[in-house]
mmCIF file of C-alpha atoms in Angstrom:
data_model
loop_
_atom_site.group_PDB
_atom_site.id
_atom_site.type_symbol
_atom_site.label_atom_id
_atom_site.label_comp_id
_atom_site.label_asym_id
_atom_site.label_seq_id
_atom_site.Cartn_x
_atom_site.Cartn_y
_atom_site.Cartn_z
ATOM 1 C CA MET A 14 17.972 12.491 25.490
ATOM 2 C CA HIS A 15 19.324 9.939 28.116
ATOM 3 C CA VAL A 16 20.524 6.081 27.015
ATOM 4 C CA MET A 17 17.376 4.899 28.470
ATOM 5 C CA GLU A 18 15.314 6.750 26.424
ATOM 6 C CA TRP A 19 16.822 5.199 23.619
ATOM 7 C CA ILE A 20 17.022 1.890 24.801
ATOM 8 C CA ARG A 21 13.153 1.808 26.026
ATOM 9 C CA PRO A 22 11.237 4.627 24.196
ATOM 10 C CA SER A 23 8.560 6.091 26.070
ATOM 11 C CA ARG A 24 5.952 5.838 23.418
ATOM 12 C CA THR A 25 4.929 3.361 20.667
ATOM 13 C CA VAL A 26 3.650 4.252 17.269
ATOM 14 C CA GLU A 27 1.919 1.820 14.698
ATOM 15 C CA ALA A 28 1.668 1.973 10.930
ATOM 16 C CA HIS A 29 1.464 -0.103 7.848
ATOM 17 C CA CYS A 30 4.758 1.050 6.773
ATOM 18 C CA ASP A 31 8.041 2.385 8.655
ATOM 19 C CA LEU A 32 6.851 5.624 9.242
ATOM 20 C CA PRO A 33 3.494 6.499 10.886
ATOM 21 C CA CYS A 34 2.039 7.968 8.047
ATOM 22 C CA GLY A 35 -1.775 6.979 9.265
ATOM 23 C CA ILE A 36 -2.953 6.643 5.690
ATOM 24 C CA TYR A 37 -5.432 4.068 5.117
ATOM 25 C CA ASP A 38 -7.981 3.060 2.563
ATOM 26 C CA PRO A 39 -9.841 -0.473 1.263
ATOM 27 C CA GLU A 40 -9.680 1.013 -1.860
ATOM 28 C CA GLN A 41 -5.986 -0.118 -2.128
ATOM 29 C CA ALA A 42 -7.271 -3.990 -1.301
ATOM 30 C CA ARG A 43 -10.090 -3.205 -4.037
ATOM 31 C CA ILE A 44 -7.905 -2.540 -6.969
ATOM 32 C CA GLU A 45 -5.944 -5.548 -6.263
ATOM 33 C CA ALA A 46 -9.154 -8.043 -6.064
ATOM 34 C CA GLU A 47 -10.417 -6.167 -9.315
ATOM 35 C CA SER A 48 -7.241 -7.378 -10.754
ATOM 36 C CA VAL A 49 -7.871 -10.827 -9.271
ATOM 37 C CA TYR A 50 -11.128 -10.801 -10.695
ATOM 38 C CA ASN A 51 -10.243 -10.426 -14.330
ATOM 39 C CA ILE A 52 -7.336 -12.691 -14.020
ATOM 40 C CA ILE A 53 -9.632 -15.101 -13.265
ATOM 41 C CA LYS A 54 -12.146 -14.515 -15.985
ATOM 42 C CA LYS A 55 -8.918 -14.523 -18.710
ATOM 43 C CA TYR A 56 -7.668 -17.435 -17.088
ATOM 44 C CA ASN A 57 -10.999 -19.542 -17.317
ATOM 45 C CA ASP A 58 -11.195 -18.199 -21.304
ATOM 46 C CA SER A 59 -7.687 -19.053 -22.442
ATOM 47 C CA LYS A 60 -6.742 -22.739 -23.502
ATOM 48 C CA ASP A 61 -2.901 -21.972 -23.389
ATOM 49 C CA ASP A 62 -1.214 -23.831 -21.004
ATOM 50 C CA VAL A 63 1.789 -20.871 -20.385
ATOM 51 C CA TYR A 64 -0.565 -18.033 -20.339
ATOM 52 C CA ARG A 65 -2.945 -20.015 -17.620
ATOM 53 C CA GLN A 66 0.370 -20.661 -15.494
ATOM 54 C CA ARG A 67 1.491 -17.060 -15.759
ATOM 55 C CA ALA A 68 -2.139 -15.801 -14.776
ATOM 56 C CA ILE A 69 -2.141 -18.166 -11.720
ATOM 57 C CA ILE A 70 1.118 -16.681 -10.446
ATOM 58 C CA ILE A 71 0.017 -12.743 -10.787
ATOM 59 C CA LYS A 72 -3.504 -13.645 -9.433
ATOM 60 C CA GLU A 73 -1.742 -15.273 -6.551
ATOM 61 C CA GLU A 74 0.389 -12.287 -5.722
ATOM 62 C CA ARG A 75 -2.647 -9.917 -6.350
ATOM 63 C CA ALA A 76 -4.631 -11.691 -3.914
ATOM 64 C CA GLU A 77 -1.657 -11.622 -1.479
ATOM 65 C CA LEU A 78 -1.328 -7.808 -2.054
ATOM 66 C CA ALA A 79 -5.261 -7.610 -1.251
ATOM 67 C CA LYS A 80 -4.712 -9.456 1.947
ATOM 68 C CA HIS A 81 -1.893 -7.426 3.056
ATOM 69 C CA HIS A 82 -3.959 -4.262 2.560
ATOM 70 C CA LEU A 83 -6.814 -5.699 4.413
ATOM 71 C CA ASP A 84 -4.263 -6.788 7.081
ATOM 72 C CA VAL A 85 -2.941 -3.187 7.711
ATOM 73 C CA LEU A 86 -6.654 -1.841 7.714
ATOM 74 C CA TRP A 87 -7.093 -4.615 10.625
ATOM 75 C CA SER A 88 -3.773 -4.263 12.674
ATOM 76 C CA ASP A 89 -3.029 -0.614 11.992
ATOM 77 C CA TRP A 90 -6.469 1.366 11.499
ATOM 78 C CA TYR A 91 -8.780 -0.865 13.609
ATOM 79 C CA LYS A 92 -9.100 -0.022 16.993
ATOM 80 C CA PRO A 93 -11.516 -2.114 19.386
ATOM 81 C CA GLU A 94 -11.792 1.001 22.015
ATOM 82 C CA LYS A 95 -12.734 3.344 19.140
ATOM 83 C CA HIS A 96 -14.432 1.062 16.577
ATOM 84 C CA ASP A 97 -16.114 -2.018 18.382
ATOM 85 C CA ALA A 98 -19.245 0.044 20.248
ATOM 86 C CA LYS A 99 -20.128 1.830 16.916
ATOM 87 C CA PHE A 100 -19.277 -0.254 14.382
ATOM 88 C CA PRO A 101 -19.602 -4.083 15.874
ATOM 89 C CA GLN A 102 -19.202 -5.830 12.597
ATOM 90 C CA LEU A 103 -15.898 -4.228 11.926
ATOM 91 C CA LYS A 104 -13.779 -7.083 13.038
ATOM 92 C CA ASP A 105 -15.981 -9.677 11.662
ATOM 93 C CA ALA A 106 -16.101 -7.800 8.327
ATOM 94 C CA LEU A 107 -12.163 -7.456 7.987
ATOM 95 C CA LYS A 108 -11.516 -10.834 9.106
ATOM 96 C CA SER A 109 -14.139 -12.293 6.425
ATOM 97 C CA ALA A 110 -12.610 -10.367 3.942
ATOM 98 C CA VAL A 111 -8.945 -11.765 4.365
ATOM 99 C CA SER A 112 -10.244 -15.022 4.824
ATOM 100 C CA GLN A 113 -12.092 -14.693 1.660
ATOM 101 C CA GLY A 114 -8.741 -13.600 0.083
ATOM 102 C CA SER A 115 -7.014 -16.698 0.921
ATOM 103 C CA LYS A 116 -9.895 -18.676 -0.758
ATOM 104 C CA VAL A 117 -9.556 -16.734 -3.750
ATOM 105 C CA LYS A 118 -5.872 -16.757 -3.950
ATOM 106 C CA SER A 119 -6.379 -20.475 -4.101
ATOM 107 C CA SER A 120 -8.942 -20.748 -6.642
ATOM 108 C CA VAL A 121 -10.107 -19.906 -10.116
ATOM 109 C CA ASP A 122 -13.948 -19.482 -9.246
ATOM 110 C CA LEU A 123 -15.210 -16.297 -10.471
ATOM 111 C CA ASN A 124 -17.722 -16.493 -7.786
ATOM 112 C CA GLU A 125 -15.269 -16.497 -4.836
ATOM 113 C CA ALA A 126 -13.658 -13.145 -6.638
ATOM 114 C CA GLN A 127 -16.739 -11.455 -6.621
ATOM 115 C CA LYS A 128 -17.660 -12.536 -2.809
ATOM 116 C CA PHE A 129 -14.008 -10.836 -2.262
ATOM 117 C CA LEU A 130 -14.997 -7.670 -3.684
ATOM 118 C CA ASP A 131 -18.501 -7.647 -1.813
ATOM 119 C CA LEU A 132 -16.685 -8.109 1.300
ATOM 120 C CA ILE A 133 -14.272 -5.573 0.800
ATOM 121 C CA ASP A 134 -16.958 -3.108 -0.306
ATOM 122 C CA ALA A 135 -18.307 -4.066 2.759
ATOM 123 C CA VAL A 136 -15.487 -2.984 4.832
ATOM 124 C CA ASP A 137 -15.363 0.173 2.884
ATOM 125 C CA GLN A 138 -18.665 0.947 3.765
ATOM 126 C CA ILE A 139 -17.842 0.831 7.349
ATOM 127 C CA TRP A 140 -14.518 2.828 6.937
ATOM 128 C CA LYS A 141 -16.240 5.362 5.138
ATOM 129 C CA SER A 142 -18.934 5.539 8.010
ATOM 130 C CA ALA A 143 -16.301 5.402 10.746
ATOM 131 C CA GLY A 144 -14.755 8.599 9.197
ATOM 132 C CA GLY A 145 -12.078 6.841 7.165
ATOM 133 C CA PRO A 146 -11.741 9.554 4.546
ATOM 134 C CA GLN A 147 -11.533 12.227 6.764
ATOM 135 C CA GLU A 148 -9.278 10.960 9.281
ATOM 136 C CA THR A 149 -6.723 9.113 7.537
ATOM 137 C CA ARG A 150 -6.357 10.401 3.731
ATOM 138 C CA VAL A 151 -5.060 13.551 2.486
ATOM 139 C CA ALA A 152 -7.735 15.778 1.306
ATOM 140 C CA ARG A 153 -7.340 16.740 -2.592
ATOM 141 C CA ALA A 154 -7.153 20.061 -3.895
ATOM 142 C CA ALA A 155 -9.752 21.727 -5.197
ATOM 143 C CA ALA A 156 -10.321 21.189 -8.688
ATOM 144 C CA SER A 157 -9.216 24.530 -10.657
ATOM 145 C CA PRO A 158 -11.328 26.012 -13.486
ATOM 146 C CA THR A 159 -10.333 24.473 -16.988
ATOM 147 C CA ARG A 160 -9.286 27.082 -19.486
ATOM 148 C CA ALA A 161 -11.055 27.767 -22.276
#
């Protein structure tokens, strides 16, 4: 390898981690958003100020993680040249979900948390239709028979 190839690589790779693993799934965002939803319910049911303060901190962390997972889908998995013609709503679905994550992060409104889940579900449906599970996930081994 020549020195110039080290300085200026011949190809660029993109991924949500330091290695181009290519693993993407909206389910990661949904799990965090479900935590946000349940934390808001518990926050609203509690009268304990210390508990409520902790709930807010954790809710904001979980909302930020959900947004991160959506951002990874948007910036690494979504490709306009590949997805826009067949799934024109995908870019707006991702943008709406990320924006809703910001709203939920600064809110304790359960309806806003439900809307966040619904928007993630919309992204998930498009991801599945776009071949996401087959293209970006490692297939599970076939279930082995249970012993009697």
